[in-house]
CSV table of C-alpha atoms and ligand atoms in Angstrom, one decimal:
chain,number,residue,atom,x,y,z
A,1,MET,CA,80.7,17.0,87.8
A,2,LYS,CA,80.3,13.8,85.8
A,3,ILE,CA,77.7,11.2,86.7
A,4,LEU,CA,80.6,8.8,86.8
A,5,THR,CA,82.1,10.7,89.7
A,6,LEU,CA,78.8,10.6,91.6
A,7,ASN,CA,79.2,6.8,91.6
A,8,PHE,CA,82.4,7.1,93.7
A,9,LEU,CA,81.9,10.2,95.8
A,10,THR,CA,80.9,9.9,99.5
A,11,CYS,CA,80.1,12.2,102.3
A,12,ALA,CA,83.4,13.7,103.7
A,13,ARG,CA,82.4,13.7,107.4
A,14,LYS,CA,84.1,11.4,109.8
A,15,LEU,CA,80.9,10.4,111.4
A,16,CYS,CA,79.5,9.1,108.1
A,17,LYS,CA,82.6,6.9,107.3
A,18,SER,CA,80.9,3.7,108.5
A,19,SER,CA,77.4,4.6,107.5
A,20,ASN,CA,75.9,2.8,104.6
A,21,THR,CA,73.7,5.7,103.6
A,22,ALA,CA,76.6,8.2,103.0
A,23,PHE,CA,76.9,6.8,99.5
A,24,PRO,CA,75.7,7.7,97.0
A,25,LEU,CA,75.1,11.4,97.6
A,26,HIS,CA,71.7,12.5,96.4
A,27,PRO,CA,71.6,15.3,93.8
A,28,GLN,CA,69.0,17.9,94.5
A,29,ASP,CA,67.8,20.9,92.4
A,30,ALA,CA,70.3,19.7,89.9
A,31,GLU,CA,70.9,21.5,86.6
A,32,LEU,CA,72.5,19.1,84.1
A,33,GLU,CA,74.7,19.8,81.1
A,34,ILE,CA,76.3,17.8,78.3
A,35,VAL,CA,80.0,18.3,77.9
A,36,GLU,CA,81.2,16.3,74.9
A,37,GLN,CA,84.2,14.0,75.4
A,38,ASP,CA,86.1,11.7,73.0
A,39,MET,CA,84.8,8.1,73.1
A,40,ASN,CA,87.2,5.9,75.1
A,41,VAL,CA,86.1,2.3,75.1
A,42,GLU,CA,89.3,1.2,77.0
A,43,PHE,CA,88.4,3.4,79.9
A,44,LEU,CA,84.8,2.1,80.0
A,45,ARG,CA,86.1,-1.4,80.0
A,46,ASN,CA,88.4,-0.5,82.9
A,47,ILE,CA,85.7,1.3,85.0
A,48,LEU,CA,82.7,-0.9,84.3
A,49,PRO,CA,83.5,-3.7,86.8
A,50,ARG,CA,84.0,-1.0,89.5
A,51,LEU,CA,80.6,0.7,89.0
A,52,MET,CA,77.9,0.2,91.7
A,53,TRP,CA,75.1,-0.3,89.2
A,54,GLU,CA,72.2,-0.2,91.6
A,55,GLU,CA,73.4,3.1,93.1
A,56,LEU,CA,74.0,4.4,89.6
A,57,SER,CA,70.4,3.5,88.6
A,58,GLY,CA,69.1,5.2,91.7
A,59,VAL,CA,70.9,8.5,91.0
A,60,VAL,CA,69.9,8.3,87.3
A,61,GLY,CA,66.3,8.1,88.6
A,62,GLU,CA,66.7,11.0,91.0
A,63,LEU,CA,68.0,13.1,88.2
A,64,GLY,CA,65.0,12.2,86.0
A,65,LEU,CA,67.1,10.6,83.3
A,66,PRO,CA,65.8,7.5,81.4
A,67,ALA,CA,66.1,4.3,83.4
A,68,LEU,CA,69.1,2.0,83.1
A,69,PRO,CA,68.8,-1.7,82.3
A,70,PRO,CA,68.4,-3.8,85.5
A,71,THR,CA,71.9,-5.3,85.3
A,72,VAL,CA,75.3,-4.0,84.5
A,73,PRO,CA,76.3,-4.6,80.8
A,74,THR,CA,78.9,-7.2,80.1
A,75,LEU,CA,82.4,-6.2,78.9
A,76,GLU,CA,81.8,-8.0,75.7
A,77,SER,CA,78.8,-5.9,74.9
A,78,LEU,CA,80.9,-2.7,74.7
A,79,THR,CA,82.2,-3.4,71.2
A,80,GLU,CA,80.8,-5.0,68.1
A,81,LYS,CA,82.3,-6.1,64.8
A,82,LYS,CA,81.6,-4.2,61.7
A,83,LEU,CA,82.6,-4.6,58.1
A,84,LYS,CA,84.4,-1.7,56.6
A,85,ALA,CA,85.9,-0.9,53.2
A,86,ALA,CA,89.7,-1.7,53.3
A,87,GLU,CA,91.9,1.3,53.2
A,88,ASN,CA,93.9,2.0,50.1
A,89,ASP,CA,91.7,-0.2,48.0
A,90,PRO,CA,90.7,1.7,44.9
A,91,THR,CA,88.3,-1.0,43.8
A,92,GLY,CA,86.3,-0.7,47.0
A,93,MET,CA,85.7,-4.5,46.7
A,94,ASN,CA,87.6,-5.6,49.8
A,95,VAL,CA,86.2,-5.3,53.2
A,96,VAL,CA,87.8,-5.8,56.6
A,97,GLU,CA,86.3,-6.5,60.0
A,98,VAL,CA,86.8,-3.8,62.6
A,99,GLU,CA,85.8,-3.5,66.3
A,100,VAL,CA,83.8,-0.4,67.0
A,101,PRO,CA,82.0,0.9,70.2
A,102,SER,CA,78.5,-0.6,70.4
A,103,GLN,CA,75.4,1.4,71.2
A,104,VAL,CA,75.7,0.2,74.8
A,105,ALA,CA,79.2,1.8,75.0
A,106,LEU,CA,78.0,5.0,73.3
A,107,ASP,CA,75.1,5.2,75.8
A,108,LEU,CA,77.3,4.6,78.8
A,109,HIS,CA,79.8,7.2,77.6
A,110,ARG,CA,77.0,9.7,77.2
A,111,LEU,CA,75.7,9.0,80.7
A,112,LEU,CA,78.9,8.6,82.7
A,113,LEU,CA,81.4,10.9,81.0
A,114,GLU,CA,79.3,13.5,79.2
A,115,THR,CA,76.4,14.2,81.4
A,116,CYS,CA,77.4,16.6,84.2
A,117,VAL,CA,75.8,18.2,87.2
A,118,LYS,CA,76.4,21.9,86.6
A,119,GLU,CA,74.5,23.5,89.5
A,120,GLY,CA,72.6,22.2,92.5
A,121,LYS,CA,73.6,20.3,95.6
A,122,LEU,CA,74.5,16.8,96.7
A,123,VAL,CA,72.9,15.6,99.9
A,124,CYS,CA,74.3,13.0,102.3
A,125,GLY,CA,71.7,10.4,103.1
A,126,SER,CA,73.2,9.8,106.6
A,127,CYS,CA,73.9,13.2,108.1
A,128,GLY,CA,72.0,15.4,105.7
A,129,HIS,CA,74.9,17.7,104.9
A,130,GLU,CA,74.5,19.5,101.7
A,131,TYR,CA,77.4,20.0,99.3
A,132,GLN,CA,76.9,22.9,96.9
A,133,VAL,CA,77.8,22.5,93.3
A,134,ARG,CA,78.6,25.7,91.3
A,135,GLU,CA,79.8,25.7,87.7
A,136,GLY,CA,80.3,22.0,88.1
A,137,ILE,CA,82.6,22.3,91.1
A,138,ALA,CA,81.4,20.8,94.3
A,139,ASN,CA,82.4,22.4,97.6
A,140,PHE,CA,83.7,19.7,99.9
A,141,LEU,CA,85.4,22.1,102.4
A,142,LEU,CA,84.0,21.2,105.8
A,143,PRO,CA,83.7,23.8,108.6
A,144,GLY,CA,86.0,22.7,111.4
A,145,HIS,CA,83.2,21.5,113.7
A,146,LEU,CA,81.9,19.2,111.0
A,147,VAL,CA,85.2,17.5,110.1
B,1,MET,CA,113.5,33.2,99.1
B,2,SER,CA,110.9,32.3,101.8
B,3,ARG,CA,108.7,29.4,101.3
B,4,PRO,CA,105.1,30.4,100.4
B,5,GLU,CA,103.9,27.8,102.9
B,6,ASP,CA,105.5,29.8,105.7
B,7,THR,CA,103.8,33.0,104.7
B,8,LEU,CA,100.1,32.3,104.2
B,9,PRO,CA,97.6,29.5,104.2
B,10,PRO,CA,97.2,28.0,100.7
B,11,ASP,CA,93.8,29.4,99.9
B,12,LEU,CA,95.0,32.9,100.7
B,13,PHE,CA,98.4,32.5,99.0
B,14,TYR,CA,96.8,31.2,95.8
B,15,ASN,CA,94.4,34.2,95.3
B,16,ASP,CA,93.2,35.3,91.9
B,17,THR,CA,96.4,37.3,91.1
B,18,GLU,CA,98.8,34.6,92.2
B,19,SER,CA,96.8,31.8,90.5
B,20,ARG,CA,96.9,33.6,87.2
B,21,LYS,CA,100.5,34.5,87.5
B,22,TYR,CA,101.3,30.9,88.4
B,23,THR,CA,99.4,29.4,85.5
B,24,THR,CA,100.6,31.7,82.8
B,25,SER,CA,104.3,31.5,83.7
B,26,SER,CA,106.0,29.5,81.0
B,27,ARG,CA,108.8,28.6,83.4
B,28,ILE,CA,106.3,27.1,85.9
B,29,GLN,CA,104.4,25.4,83.1
B,30,LYS,CA,107.6,23.7,81.9
B,31,ILE,CA,108.6,22.5,85.4
B,32,GLN,CA,105.1,21.2,86.4
B,33,SER,CA,104.9,19.4,83.0
B,34,ASP,CA,108.3,17.8,83.4
B,35,MET,CA,107.4,16.6,87.0
B,36,THR,CA,104.0,15.3,85.9
B,37,HIS,CA,105.6,13.3,83.1
B,38,ARG,CA,108.1,12.0,85.6
B,39,ALA,CA,105.3,11.0,88.0
B,40,LEU,CA,103.5,9.2,85.1
B,41,ASP,CA,106.6,7.3,84.3
B,42,LEU,CA,106.7,6.1,87.9
B,43,LEU,CA,103.1,5.2,87.9
B,44,SER,CA,103.6,2.9,84.8
B,45,LEU,CA,100.0,2.9,83.9
B,46,THR,CA,99.1,0.2,81.3
B,47,HIS,CA,95.5,1.3,80.5
B,48,SER,CA,93.3,4.3,80.5
B,49,SER,CA,92.7,4.9,84.2
B,50,LEU,CA,90.7,6.9,86.7
B,51,ILE,CA,93.2,9.1,88.5
B,52,LEU,CA,93.0,11.4,91.5
B,53,ASP,CA,95.1,14.7,91.3
B,54,VAL,CA,95.6,16.0,94.8
B,55,GLY,CA,96.1,19.8,94.9
B,56,CYS,CA,95.3,20.0,91.2
B,57,GLY,CA,95.5,23.8,91.1
B,58,SER,CA,94.7,25.2,87.7
B,59,GLY,CA,95.1,21.8,86.0
B,60,LEU,CA,98.7,22.1,84.7
B,61,SER,CA,99.2,18.5,85.8
B,62,GLY,CA,95.7,17.4,84.9
B,63,GLU,CA,95.9,18.6,81.3
B,64,ILE,CA,98.8,16.1,80.9
B,65,LEU,CA,96.6,13.3,82.3
B,66,SER,CA,94.0,14.1,79.7
B,67,ALA,CA,96.5,13.9,76.8
B,68,SER,CA,96.6,10.9,74.6
B,69,ASP,CA,99.4,8.3,74.4
B,70,ALA,CA,100.4,9.8,71.0
B,71,GLN,CA,100.8,13.2,72.7
B,72,GLY,CA,103.1,11.6,75.2
B,73,THR,CA,100.9,10.5,78.1
B,74,PRO,CA,101.5,6.7,78.7
B,75,ALA,CA,98.2,4.8,78.2
B,76,GLY,CA,96.3,8.1,78.0
B,77,PRO,CA,93.9,9.8,77.8
B,78,HIS,CA,93.0,9.2,81.5
B,79,VAL,CA,90.0,10.4,83.3
B,80,TRP,CA,90.8,12.4,86.4
B,81,VAL,CA,89.3,14.0,89.5
B,82,GLY,CA,91.1,16.9,91.0
B,83,PHE,CA,90.7,18.7,94.3
B,84,ASP,CA,92.2,21.9,95.5
B,85,ILE,CA,91.8,24.2,98.5
B,86,SER,CA,92.1,27.4,96.4
B,87,ALA,CA,88.9,28.5,94.7
B,88,SER,CA,91.0,30.9,92.6
B,89,MET,CA,93.2,28.1,91.2
B,90,LEU,CA,90.0,26.1,90.4
B,91,GLY,CA,88.6,29.2,88.7
B,92,VAL,CA,91.6,29.3,86.4
B,93,ALA,CA,91.1,25.6,85.7
B,94,LEU,CA,87.5,26.3,84.8
B,95,GLU,CA,88.5,29.0,82.3
B,96,LYS,CA,90.9,26.6,80.7
B,97,GLU,CA,88.0,24.1,80.4
B,98,VAL,CA,90.0,21.2,81.7
B,99,ASP,CA,88.5,17.7,81.3
B,100,GLY,CA,88.8,16.6,84.9
B,101,ASP,CA,86.1,17.0,87.6
B,102,LEU,CA,87.1,19.7,90.1
B,103,PHE,CA,86.4,19.8,93.8
B,104,LEU,CA,87.0,22.6,96.3
B,105,ALA,CA,88.4,20.5,99.1
B,106,ASP,CA,91.1,20.3,101.7
B,107,ALA,CA,93.4,17.2,101.5
B,108,GLY,CA,93.9,17.5,105.2
B,109,GLN,CA,90.3,16.7,105.8
B,110,GLY,CA,90.5,13.3,103.9
B,111,VAL,CA,89.6,11.9,100.6
B,112,PRO,CA,85.8,11.5,100.2
B,113,PHE,CA,85.6,8.6,97.7
B,114,ARG,CA,84.5,5.1,98.3
B,115,PRO,CA,87.1,2.4,98.8
B,116,GLY,CA,88.9,1.2,95.7
B,117,THR,CA,87.8,4.1,93.5
B,118,PHE,CA,91.1,5.2,91.8
B,119,ASP,CA,93.6,3.3,89.8
B,120,ALA,CA,96.2,5.8,90.7
B,121,ALA,CA,96.8,9.2,92.3
B,122,ILE,CA,99.3,12.0,91.6
B,123,SER,CA,100.1,15.2,93.4
B,124,ILE,CA,102.5,17.7,92.0
B,125,SER,CA,104.0,20.4,94.4
B,126,ALA,CA,101.1,20.4,96.9
B,127,ILE,CA,101.4,18.1,99.9
B,128,GLN,CA,104.2,20.1,101.7
B,129,TRP,CA,101.3,22.5,102.4
B,130,LEU,CA,99.7,19.9,104.7
B,131,CYS,CA,102.6,20.4,107.2
B,132,ASN,CA,101.5,24.0,107.9
B,133,ALA,CA,98.4,23.8,110.0
B,134,GLU,CA,98.5,27.1,111.9
B,135,SER,CA,95.2,28.2,110.3
B,136,SER,CA,93.3,25.0,111.1
B,137,GLU,CA,92.1,23.4,114.3
B,138,GLU,CA,94.0,20.2,113.6
B,139,SER,CA,97.7,19.5,114.0
B,140,ALA,CA,99.9,18.9,110.9
B,141,SER,CA,100.3,15.2,111.9
B,142,GLY,CA,96.5,14.8,112.3
B,143,ARG,CA,96.0,16.3,108.8
B,144,LEU,CA,98.7,14.2,107.2
B,145,SER,CA,97.2,11.0,108.7
B,146,ARG,CA,93.6,11.9,107.6
B,147,PHE,CA,95.0,12.5,104.1
B,148,PHE,CA,97.0,9.4,103.8
B,149,ASN,CA,94.4,7.1,105.4
B,150,GLY,CA,91.8,8.5,103.0
B,151,LEU,CA,94.1,8.2,100.0
B,152,TYR,CA,95.0,4.6,100.9
B,153,ALA,CA,91.4,3.6,101.1
B,154,SER,CA,90.4,5.4,97.9
B,155,LEU,CA,93.0,3.5,95.8
B,156,ARG,CA,92.4,0.1,94.3
B,157,ARG,CA,94.5,-2.8,95.6
B,158,GLY,CA,97.6,-2.8,93.5
B,159,GLY,CA,97.2,0.9,92.8
B,160,ARG,CA,99.9,3.5,93.1
B,161,ALA,CA,100.4,7.1,94.0
B,162,VAL,CA,103.3,9.4,93.1
B,163,LEU,CA,103.4,12.6,95.1
B,164,GLN,CA,106.1,15.1,94.2
B,165,PHE,CA,106.6,17.6,97.0
B,166,TYR,CA,109.0,20.2,98.3
B,167,PRO,CA,110.1,19.2,101.8
B,168,LYS,CA,111.3,22.1,103.9
B,169,ASN,CA,113.9,19.8,105.5
B,170,ASP,CA,114.6,16.2,106.4
B,171,THR,CA,112.3,16.3,109.4
B,172,GLN,CA,109.4,17.2,107.1
B,173,LYS,CA,110.4,14.6,104.6
B,174,THR,CA,110.3,11.9,107.2
B,175,MET,CA,107.1,13.2,108.8
B,176,ILE,CA,105.3,13.0,105.4
B,177,SER,CA,106.7,9.6,104.4
B,178,SER,CA,106.2,8.0,107.7
B,179,ALA,CA,102.5,9.2,107.7
B,180,ALA,CA,102.1,7.4,104.4
B,181,ILE,CA,103.6,4.2,105.8
B,182,ARG,CA,101.5,4.3,108.9
B,183,ALA,CA,98.4,4.5,106.6
B,184,GLY,CA,99.5,1.1,105.1
B,185,PHE,CA,101.3,2.2,102.0
B,186,GLY,CA,104.5,0.6,100.7
B,187,ALA,CA,106.7,3.6,100.2
B,188,GLY,CA,109.9,4.7,98.4
B,189,LEU,CA,111.4,8.1,98.2
B,190,LEU,CA,113.1,9.1,95.0
B,191,GLU,CA,115.2,12.2,94.5
B,192,ASP,CA,116.2,13.7,91.2
B,193,ASP,CA,119.2,16.0,91.2
B,194,PRO,CA,119.6,15.9,95.0
B,195,GLY,CA,121.6,18.6,96.6
B,196,THR,CA,121.0,21.0,93.7
B,197,LYS,CA,118.6,23.9,93.6
B,198,ASN,CA,116.6,21.8,91.1
B,199,ALA,CA,116.2,18.9,93.6
B,200,LYS,CA,112.9,17.1,93.2
B,201,THR,CA,111.4,14.7,95.7
B,202,TYR,CA,108.9,12.0,94.7
B,203,LEU,CA,107.1,9.9,97.3
B,204,VAL,CA,106.2,6.7,95.5
B,205,LEU,CA,103.4,4.7,97.2
B,206,THR,CA,101.9,1.3,96.5
B,207,VAL,CA,98.8,-0.4,97.9
B,208,GLY,CA,99.5,-4.1,98.5
B,209,GLY,CA,97.3,-6.7,97.0
B,210,GLY,CA,96.7,-8.4,100.4
B,211,GLU,CA,98.4,-9.8,103.4
B,212,LEU,CA,101.3,-11.3,101.4
B,213,ASP,CA,102.2,-7.9,100.0
B,214,GLY,CA,102.3,-6.3,103.4
B,215,ASP,CA,106.1,-6.0,103.5
B,216,ILE,CA,106.7,-2.6,102.0
B,217,THR,CA,110.1,-3.5,100.7
B,218,GLY,CA,108.6,-6.2,98.6
B,219,VAL,CA,105.9,-4.0,97.0
B,220,VAL,CA,107.9,-1.0,95.8
B,221,ARG,CA,111.0,-3.1,94.8
B,222,GLY,CA,111.2,-3.8,91.2
B,223,MET,CA,109.4,-0.6,90.2
B,224,GLU,CA,111.3,1.2,87.5
B,225,GLY,CA,113.5,4.1,88.9
B,226,VAL,CA,112.6,3.6,92.5
B,227,ASP,CA,114.9,1.9,95.0
B,228,VAL,CA,113.7,1.0,98.4
B,229,MET,CA,115.9,0.3,101.3
B,230,ASP,CA,114.5,-0.6,104.7
B,231,GLU,CA,116.4,-0.5,107.9
B,232,ARG,CA,116.8,-4.3,107.9
B,233,ARG,CA,118.6,-4.5,104.6
B,234,ARG,CA,120.7,-1.5,105.3
B,235,ALA,CA,122.0,-3.1,108.4
B,236,LYS,CA,122.9,-6.3,106.6
B,237,GLU,CA,124.8,-4.4,104.0
B,238,ARG,CA,126.7,-2.4,106.5
B,239,ARG,CA,127.8,-5.6,108.1
B,240,ARG,CA,129.0,-7.0,104.8
B,241,GLY,CA,130.8,-3.7,104.1
B,242,LYS,CA,129.1,-3.5,100.7
B,243,GLU,CA,128.9,-0.4,98.6
B,244,GLU,CA,125.6,1.3,99.1
B,245,LYS,CA,122.9,-0.1,96.9
B,246,GLY,CA,121.8,2.4,94.2
B,247,SER,CA,125.1,4.3,94.2
B,248,LYS,CA,126.6,4.9,90.8
B,249,ALA,CA,129.4,2.3,91.5
B,250,TRP,CA,126.7,-0.2,92.4
B,251,ILE,CA,124.7,0.4,89.2
B,252,VAL,CA,127.8,0.2,87.0
B,253,ARG,CA,129.0,-3.0,88.7
B,254,LYS,CA,125.6,-4.7,88.4
B,255,LYS,CA,125.3,-3.7,84.8
B,256,GLU,CA,128.7,-5.1,84.0
B,257,GLN,CA,127.9,-8.3,85.9
B,258,MET,CA,124.7,-8.7,83.9
B,259,GLU,CA,126.3,-8.0,80.6
B,260,ARG,CA,129.0,-10.6,81.4
B,261,LYS,CA,126.2,-13.1,81.9
B,262,GLY,CA,124.9,-12.2,78.5
B,263,LYS,CA,121.8,-10.5,79.9
B,264,VAL,CA,120.3,-7.5,78.1
B,265,VAL,CA,120.9,-4.4,80.2
B,266,LYS,CA,118.2,-1.8,80.3
B,267,ALA,CA,118.8,1.0,77.8
B,268,ASN,CA,120.2,4.2,79.4
B,269,SER,CA,117.5,6.7,80.1
B,270,LYS,CA,118.0,10.4,80.9
B,271,TYR,CA,117.9,9.4,84.6
B,272,THR,CA,120.5,6.6,84.4
B,273,GLY,CA,123.4,7.0,86.8
B,274,ARG,CA,122.0,10.2,88.3
B,275,LYS,CA,122.5,10.3,92.0
B,276,ARG,CA,119.4,9.4,93.9
B,277,ARG,CA,118.9,9.6,97.6
B,278,ILE,CA,117.2,6.6,99.0
B,279,ALA,CA,115.2,6.4,102.2
B,280,PHE,CA,113.4,3.8,104.2
C,301,LIG,C1,102.2,24.7,93.4
C,301,LIG,S1,100.5,24.4,93.2
C,301,LIG,C2,100.5,23.0,92.1
C,301,LIG,C3,99.2,22.9,91.3
C,301,LIG,C4,99.2,21.8,90.3
C,301,LIG,N1,99.4,20.4,90.9
C,301,LIG,C5,100.4,22.0,89.3
C,301,LIG,O1,101.2,21.1,89.2
C,301,LIG,O2,100.3,23.0,88.7
C,301,LIG,C6,100.0,23.8,94.8
C,301,LIG,C7,98.6,23.6,94.9
C,301,LIG,O3,98.3,22.9,96.1
C,301,LIG,C8,97.0,23.4,96.6
C,301,LIG,N2,96.9,23.0,98.1
C,301,LIG,C9,97.6,23.4,99.1
C,301,LIG,N3,97.1,22.9,100.3
C,301,LIG,C10,96.1,22.1,99.9
C,301,LIG,C11,95.2,21.3,100.6
C,301,LIG,N4,95.3,21.2,102.0
C,301,LIG,N5,94.2,20.6,100.0
C,301,LIG,C12,94.1,20.7,98.6
C,301,LIG,N6,95.0,21.5,97.9
C,301,LIG,C13,95.9,22.2,98.5
C,301,LIG,C14,97.2,24.9,96.4
C,301,LIG,O4,95.9,25.5,96.5
C,301,LIG,C15,97.8,24.9,95.0
C,301,LIG,O5,96.8,25.0,94.0
C,302,LIG,ZN1,77.3,12.7,105.9
């Protein structure tokens, strides 16, 4: 499960619906893995305004990952302009300006889309329910009496 | 042939053997892929999105969400989260190393994501299962309402969901679509090839942007390929004795009318002129 998903997932129990501690769930005994994905700046641009940055920082801390900057990066900071040799130019003299993902975007991509919880559990801060994660799949099936 | 929903609960029906058989059948792969593409057309996504796949199974639909625009997925690749009640189906998805995040979860228990999480949702051939509740403690209508309420909340304002399903009969079709409307969705029901054994039903749902969009007929209207008709308009048209909106005669007449006015008429697609049943 991607760290991105942890920024949206809540406890599934009805009694936690209106609680403000049922999000984010807290990873425990988590084993992380990196699963490489193609860089997609457009997706980052779409999702960035929807992130809850403080909660993301909290989870990153709980997982023992390097701390995030205190505020959410701006959309502008996701790309930067770079000079590149023009295509089909045998002289190599001509350069064009291209937009490429910035280091900020590469770091966000690494954290949100490539860093995954492989094993462990996710614990609700409100009811204490533990959702097991096995091979990256979280079990959100609730026994009837907990629905 | 009996409906699988009437034989076993989904997690038992989609066991290891059935999940593998399902996923490796080239006939099924083709049908699920066609329906996923149809659902994507109806979603009209304009940028790389976060999508929920309800009853994602082994990821036949999800793999298409992960494909790029060049590979035929509009605005793709998208990032998706899938959930399914069958551990065997998810096991096959794991083996295939799909890109989406997988959850073992029951749609009838709700959608555990914070409000406004997803740009869109799809579900291909799954939600008819929600109508069979004999194995659970809750009624079918209770499960449908938990599902649609959760789905509604988890989508962004202006978001859409397209759910293809196999209704057992008209009662079930109405039961499902009215549960969606009660949850707050603007809804339209679209049928490809109605009355044939290839009939496909798509429930197209929109989340209004606020109070002004509360009228469901306003929200879904204007969406490509989906016609909405609510009781009010239908009554008006009956009074005027007009041909039924959306009928072939109606489309042809409208097209001619627009061409006469010098307007550009939308190019014919493979769905043009096909009979569609309209509800609401
Ligand atoms: C016909 S398969 C479709 C799978 C996938 N969407 C596809 O197109 O290949 C139906 C899926 O719905 C799942 N399903 C049935 N009831 C469900 C429920 N209550 N919650 C989540 N998934 C469910 C089944 O386990 C099965 O994987
Ligand atoms: Zn809880």
